[in-house]
């Protein structure tokens, strides 16, 4: 196995950090595998290489504020302790207050959005990308929602293009009817058909440009985050297949919450988990032998706050090495000490129980 490892791609995210042409970095995977922690750390690491970095959370259940222990909003906010790292949390859904106040326009738009599934989210996403593109960040990291939502997010450019094509064909076939409808609804001319079509047409260019950028491996890459379990392996495979279908580059997988052999003392539960994990780790290496696979250790505590994120970040650039080698003198001494401690605790507990029985 060791000799095979020589041929494997580097087991870090260094390739992403050093690819200075990248403009968009998506981070995605199943819910609860540590995507937000990985996005935050990638943002921190990229800020050492780039002039300005923006992390955007598109997950409706935002965790970015929790990871950095700082409140973020839908406007980019400088992360405490940094001069070039910003974060923002957005919901990829249309916000009512942003739409035109006329009731007729709202009715018309809601009919339009019902006719084309997903176009409301897509329009909101397009508005957000328009905003982001004017901000001129060196690189943008997307902390995405769980897999299903992520794939919808990546479909938005094509959803909008299909929607626009549909609206344009409607215009050519029912142009006069649309004008009559807007007049019947009592909509002012400025909020009528022309305004709606103008708004959609205005997005066409930006959507085509973003679609082109997302499919360019020099500009966009997708980092898959997972844990060594069956459902996560299955979800990662689904994600990789879908990304290939969308022609979106992906060559990095981060496997989180790995239990390393040398860390295990004498817990049957941990040993069983470790054996199960190893089975799926082997499958990951078999399926993605041309990917950069980064393994992160399972920690006894959560990674929260800038200092904890910075400390954990070195595992992203240096393959994790357990502190002690199995069977070494030091490791055996540690195990003996731990067992003595367990014995002492058990004896104290036994004594307490015996005293309690005597009282009864």
Coordinates of C-alpha atoms in Angstrom, one line a residue:
X1 CA 0.0 0.0 0.0
X2 CA 2.8 2.4 0.9
X3 CA 4.4 2.1 -2.6
X4 CA 1.1 2.8 -4.2
X5 CA 0.8 6.0 -2.2
X6 CA 3.8 7.4 -4.0
X7 CA 1.7 7.5 -7.2
X8 CA -1.3 9.2 -5.6
X9 CA -1.9 12.9 -6.1
X10 CA -0.8 15.1 -3.1
X11 CA -3.1 14.5 -0.1
X12 CA -3.7 18.3 0.6
X13 CA -5.6 21.3 -0.8
X14 CA -2.3 23.0 -1.8
X15 CA -3.2 22.6 -5.5
X16 CA -6.4 24.8 -4.9
X17 CA -4.4 27.4 -3.0
X18 CA -1.7 27.6 -5.6
X19 CA -4.0 27.8 -8.6
X20 CA -4.0 31.6 -8.8
X21 CA -6.4 31.8 -11.8
X22 CA -9.3 30.4 -9.7
X23 CA -12.2 32.8 -9.3
X24 CA -14.9 30.5 -7.9
X25 CA -14.4 27.7 -5.3
X26 CA -17.5 25.7 -4.4
X27 CA -17.5 23.5 -1.3
X28 CA -20.3 20.9 -1.1
X29 CA -21.4 17.5 0.2
X30 CA -24.0 15.8 2.4
X31 CA -25.4 17.7 5.4
X32 CA -23.4 17.5 8.6
X33 CA -20.0 16.5 7.2
X34 CA -18.3 19.8 8.0
X35 CA -18.7 21.8 4.8
X36 CA -18.8 25.2 6.7
X37 CA -15.6 24.4 8.7
X38 CA -13.9 23.4 5.4
X39 CA -15.2 26.5 3.6
X40 CA -14.0 28.8 6.4
X41 CA -10.6 27.2 6.5
X42 CA -10.2 27.3 2.7
X43 CA -11.1 31.0 2.9
X44 CA -8.5 31.6 5.7
X45 CA -5.8 29.7 3.7
X46 CA -6.6 31.5 0.4
X47 CA -6.4 34.9 2.2
X48 CA -2.6 34.1 2.6
X49 CA -2.3 33.8 -1.2
X50 CA -4.8 36.3 -2.5
X51 CA -5.4 40.0 -2.2
X52 CA -9.1 39.6 -1.2
X53 CA -11.3 36.6 -0.4
X54 CA -15.1 36.4 0.0
X55 CA -16.9 33.4 1.6
X56 CA -20.6 33.2 0.7
X57 CA -22.9 30.9 2.5
X58 CA -25.9 29.8 0.3
X59 CA -27.2 27.3 2.9
X60 CA -30.5 28.5 4.3
X61 CA -29.4 27.1 7.7
X62 CA -26.4 29.4 7.9
X63 CA -23.5 28.2 10.0
X64 CA -20.8 30.6 8.9
X65 CA -21.6 33.0 11.8
X66 CA -21.2 30.1 14.2
X67 CA -17.9 28.9 12.7
X68 CA -16.3 32.3 13.0
X69 CA -18.3 33.3 16.1
X70 CA -19.2 36.6 14.4
X71 CA -22.5 37.8 13.0
X72 CA -22.7 37.9 9.2
X73 CA -25.5 39.4 7.0
X74 CA -26.3 39.6 3.3
X75 CA -23.6 42.3 2.9
X76 CA -19.9 41.3 2.9
X77 CA -18.4 41.8 6.3
X78 CA -14.7 41.8 7.2
X79 CA -13.9 38.8 9.3
X80 CA -12.4 39.7 12.7
X81 CA -8.6 39.5 12.7
X82 CA -8.2 39.7 8.9
X83 CA -7.6 42.6 6.5
X84 CA -8.6 40.7 3.3
X85 CA -11.2 38.0 4.3
X86 CA -14.9 38.8 4.0
X87 CA -18.0 36.7 4.6
X88 CA -21.7 37.0 3.8
X89 CA -24.8 34.8 4.2
X90 CA -27.5 34.9 1.5
X91 CA -30.7 32.9 1.0
X92 CA -31.1 32.0 -2.7
X93 CA -34.8 32.9 -2.8
X94 CA -36.5 35.9 -4.1
X95 CA -37.1 38.6 -1.4
X96 CA -40.5 40.2 -1.7
X97 CA -39.3 43.7 -0.6
X98 CA -36.8 43.7 -3.6
X99 CA -39.6 43.3 -6.2
X100 CA -41.6 46.1 -7.7
X101 CA -44.4 47.3 -5.4
X102 CA -47.2 47.1 -8.0
X103 CA -49.6 44.2 -7.3
X104 CA -50.1 43.6 -11.0
X105 CA -46.4 43.2 -11.5
X106 CA -46.2 40.8 -8.5
X107 CA -49.0 38.7 -9.9
X108 CA -47.5 38.6 -13.3
X109 CA -44.0 37.7 -12.0
X110 CA -45.4 34.9 -9.7
X111 CA -47.3 33.4 -12.7
X112 CA -44.1 33.6 -14.7
X113 CA -42.1 31.9 -11.9
X114 CA -44.7 29.2 -11.5
X115 CA -44.5 28.5 -15.3
X116 CA -40.7 28.0 -15.1
X117 CA -39.7 25.8 -12.1
X118 CA -36.7 27.2 -10.2
X119 CA -36.6 30.5 -12.0
X120 CA -37.3 32.6 -8.9
X121 CA -34.3 31.1 -7.1
X122 CA -32.3 31.4 -10.3
X123 CA -33.2 35.1 -10.7
X124 CA -32.2 35.8 -7.1
X125 CA -28.9 33.9 -7.6
X126 CA -28.3 35.9 -10.8
X127 CA -28.8 39.2 -8.9
X128 CA -26.4 38.0 -6.2
X129 CA -23.7 37.1 -8.8
X130 CA -24.2 40.5 -10.5
X131 CA -23.6 42.1 -7.1
X132 CA -20.5 39.9 -6.4
X133 CA -19.0 40.5 -9.8
X134 CA -19.0 44.3 -9.2
X135 CA -17.2 43.8 -5.9
X136 CA -14.0 42.7 -7.5
X137 CA -12.8 40.0 -5.1
X138 CA -9.8 37.9 -6.1
X139 CA -11.5 34.6 -5.2
X140 CA -15.0 33.6 -4.0
X141 CA -15.6 30.5 -1.8
X142 CA -19.2 29.2 -1.8
X143 CA -20.3 27.3 1.3
X144 CA -23.2 25.5 -0.3
X145 CA -26.3 23.9 1.0
X146 CA -26.5 20.0 1.2
X147 CA -26.0 18.2 -2.2
X148 CA -29.5 18.5 -3.7
X149 CA -29.6 22.3 -3.2
X150 CA -26.1 22.6 -4.5
X151 CA -27.0 20.9 -7.7
X152 CA -30.0 23.2 -8.2
X153 CA -27.6 26.1 -7.6
X154 CA -25.3 25.0 -10.3
X155 CA -28.3 24.4 -12.6
X156 CA -29.5 28.1 -12.2
X157 CA -27.6 29.4 -15.2
X158 CA -29.2 26.9 -17.5
X159 CA -32.6 27.2 -15.8
X160 CA -32.5 31.0 -16.4
X161 CA -31.4 30.5 -20.0
X162 CA -34.3 28.1 -20.6
X163 CA -36.7 30.5 -18.8
X164 CA -35.6 33.4 -21.0
X165 CA -36.0 31.3 -24.1
X166 CA -39.5 30.4 -23.0
X167 CA -40.4 34.0 -22.3
X168 CA -39.0 35.2 -25.6
X169 CA -41.0 32.5 -27.5
X170 CA -44.1 33.6 -25.6
X171 CA -43.3 37.2 -26.5
X172 CA -43.1 36.4 -30.2
X173 CA -46.3 34.3 -30.1
X174 CA -48.4 36.3 -27.6
X175 CA -46.8 39.7 -27.5
X176 CA -50.1 41.6 -28.0
X177 CA -51.9 39.4 -25.5
X178 CA -49.2 40.1 -22.9
X179 CA -49.6 43.8 -23.4
X180 CA -53.4 43.5 -23.1
X181 CA -53.0 41.4 -19.9
X182 CA -50.7 44.0 -18.3
X183 CA -53.2 46.7 -19.2
X184 CA -56.2 44.6 -17.9
X185 CA -54.3 44.1 -14.6
X186 CA -54.1 47.8 -14.3
X187 CA -50.3 47.8 -14.4
X188 CA -48.5 51.0 -15.4
X189 CA -46.7 50.8 -18.7
X190 CA -43.3 51.1 -16.8
X191 CA -44.1 48.0 -14.8
X192 CA -45.6 46.1 -17.8
X193 CA -44.4 43.5 -20.2
X194 CA -41.4 45.6 -21.4
X195 CA -40.1 46.0 -17.8
X196 CA -40.3 42.3 -17.1
X197 CA -38.7 41.2 -20.3
X198 CA -36.1 43.9 -19.9
X199 CA -35.2 42.7 -16.5
X200 CA -34.9 39.1 -17.7
X201 CA -33.0 40.1 -20.8
X202 CA -30.6 42.2 -18.7
X203 CA -29.7 39.0 -16.8
X204 CA -29.1 37.0 -19.9
X205 CA -25.6 38.4 -20.5
X206 CA -24.4 37.9 -16.9
X207 CA -25.8 34.4 -16.8
X208 CA -24.1 33.4 -20.0
X209 CA -20.8 34.9 -18.7
X210 CA -21.2 33.0 -15.3
X211 CA -22.1 29.8 -17.1
X212 CA -18.9 30.1 -19.2
X213 CA -16.8 30.8 -16.0
X214 CA -18.3 27.9 -14.1
X215 CA -17.3 25.5 -16.9
X216 CA -13.8 26.8 -17.1
X217 CA -11.4 24.7 -14.9
X218 CA -9.0 27.6 -14.8
X219 CA -11.7 29.7 -13.1
X220 CA -13.9 27.3 -11.1
X221 CA -13.4 24.1 -9.1
X222 CA -15.6 22.1 -6.7
X223 CA -14.3 20.7 -3.4
X224 CA -16.3 17.7 -2.2
X225 CA -16.5 17.2 1.6
X226 CA -17.5 13.9 3.1
X227 CA -17.1 11.4 5.9
X228 CA -16.0 7.8 5.6
X229 CA -19.5 6.2 5.8
X230 CA -21.7 4.6 3.2
X231 CA -24.3 7.4 2.7
X232 CA -21.6 10.0 2.3
X233 CA -19.6 7.9 -0.2
X234 CA -22.8 7.4 -2.2
X235 CA -23.7 11.1 -2.0
X236 CA -20.1 12.1 -3.1
X237 CA -20.3 9.7 -6.1
X238 CA -23.6 11.3 -7.1
X239 CA -22.2 14.7 -6.7
X240 CA -19.1 13.9 -8.8
X241 CA -21.2 12.4 -11.6
X242 CA -23.5 15.5 -11.6
X243 CA -20.6 17.9 -11.7
X244 CA -19.2 16.0 -14.7
X245 CA -22.6 16.4 -16.4
X246 CA -22.5 20.1 -15.8
X247 CA -18.9 20.2 -17.0
X248 CA -17.7 21.6 -13.7
X249 CA -14.2 20.7 -12.6
X250 CA -13.6 18.7 -9.4
X251 CA -10.4 17.1 -8.3
X252 CA -10.4 17.5 -4.5
X253 CA -12.1 15.5 -1.9
X254 CA -11.8 16.2 1.8
X255 CA -12.7 13.2 4.1
X256 CA -13.5 14.5 7.5
X257 CA -13.8 12.9 11.0
X258 CA -11.3 10.1 10.3
X259 CA -10.3 8.0 13.3
X260 CA -6.6 7.1 13.0
X261 CA -5.3 3.7 14.3
X262 CA -2.6 5.2 16.5
X263 CA -5.1 7.4 18.3
X264 CA -7.2 4.6 19.5
X265 CA -6.5 3.4 23.1
X266 CA -8.6 0.4 24.1
X267 CA -12.2 1.3 23.0
X268 CA -14.1 -1.5 21.3
X269 CA -16.5 1.1 19.9
X270 CA -13.8 3.2 18.4
X271 CA -12.0 0.1 17.0
X272 CA -15.3 -1.0 15.3
X273 CA -15.8 2.5 13.9
X274 CA -12.2 2.5 12.6
X275 CA -12.6 -0.8 10.8
X276 CA -15.9 0.4 9.2
X277 CA -14.2 3.7 8.2
X278 CA -11.2 1.9 6.7
X279 CA -13.5 -0.1 4.4
X280 CA -15.0 3.2 3.0
X281 CA -11.6 4.9 2.9
X282 CA -10.3 2.1 0.7
X283 CA -13.3 2.6 -1.6
X284 CA -12.7 6.4 -1.8
X285 CA -9.1 5.7 -2.9
X286 CA -10.2 3.2 -5.4
X287 CA -12.9 5.3 -7.0
X288 CA -11.0 8.6 -6.9
X289 CA -7.4 7.6 -7.5
X290 CA -6.7 10.7 -9.6
X291 CA -8.2 13.1 -7.0
X292 CA -6.3 15.0 -4.2
X293 CA -7.8 13.3 -1.2
X294 CA -7.2 15.1 2.1
X295 CA -8.0 13.2 5.4
X296 CA -8.9 15.2 8.5
X297 CA -8.8 13.7 12.0
X298 CA -11.9 13.3 14.2
X299 CA -11.5 15.8 17.0
X300 CA -12.7 15.6 20.6
X301 CA -14.1 19.1 20.3
X302 CA -15.8 21.4 17.7
X303 CA -13.8 23.7 15.6
X304 CA -15.3 27.1 16.4
X305 CA -13.7 30.6 16.3
X306 CA -10.9 32.0 14.3
X307 CA -8.1 30.6 16.5
X308 CA -9.5 27.1 16.4
X309 CA -10.0 27.3 12.6
X310 CA -6.4 28.5 12.1
X311 CA -5.0 25.8 14.3
X312 CA -7.0 23.1 12.4
X313 CA -6.0 24.5 9.0
X314 CA -2.5 23.0 9.0
X315 CA -4.2 19.6 8.4
X316 CA -5.3 20.9 5.0
X317 CA -1.8 21.6 3.8
X318 CA 0.2 18.9 5.7
X319 CA -1.1 15.3 5.6
X320 CA -2.1 14.3 9.1
X321 CA 0.4 12.3 11.0
X322 CA -0.8 10.7 14.3
X323 CA 1.4 11.7 17.2
X324 CA 2.5 8.2 18.2
X325 CA 3.4 5.1 16.2
X326 CA 1.5 1.9 17.2
X327 CA 3.8 -0.4 19.2
X328 CA 6.4 2.2 20.0
X329 CA 7.7 2.4 23.6
X330 CA 6.1 5.8 24.1
X331 CA 2.7 4.6 22.7
X332 CA 2.8 1.5 24.9
X333 CA 3.7 3.6 28.0
X334 CA 0.7 5.8 27.2
X335 CA -1.6 2.9 26.9
X336 CA -0.4 1.4 30.2
X337 CA -0.9 4.8 31.9
X338 CA -4.4 5.1 30.4
X339 CA -5.4 1.6 31.6
X340 CA -4.0 2.3 35.1
X341 CA -6.2 5.5 35.2
X342 CA -9.3 3.4 34.0
X343 CA -8.5 0.8 36.7
X344 CA -8.3 3.5 39.4
X345 CA -11.6 5.0 38.3
X346 CA -13.3 1.6 38.3
X347 CA -12.0 0.8 41.8
X348 CA -13.2 4.1 43.2
X349 CA -16.6 3.5 41.7
X350 CA -16.8 0.0 43.1
X351 CA -15.9 1.3 46.5
X352 CA -18.6 3.9 46.3
X353 CA -21.2 1.3 45.3
X354 CA -20.1 -1.1 48.2
X355 CA -20.4 1.7 50.7
X356 CA -23.8 2.6 49.5
X357 CA -25.0 -1.1 49.9
X358 CA -23.6 -1.2 53.4
X359 CA -25.7 1.9 54.4
X360 CA -28.9 0.2 53.1

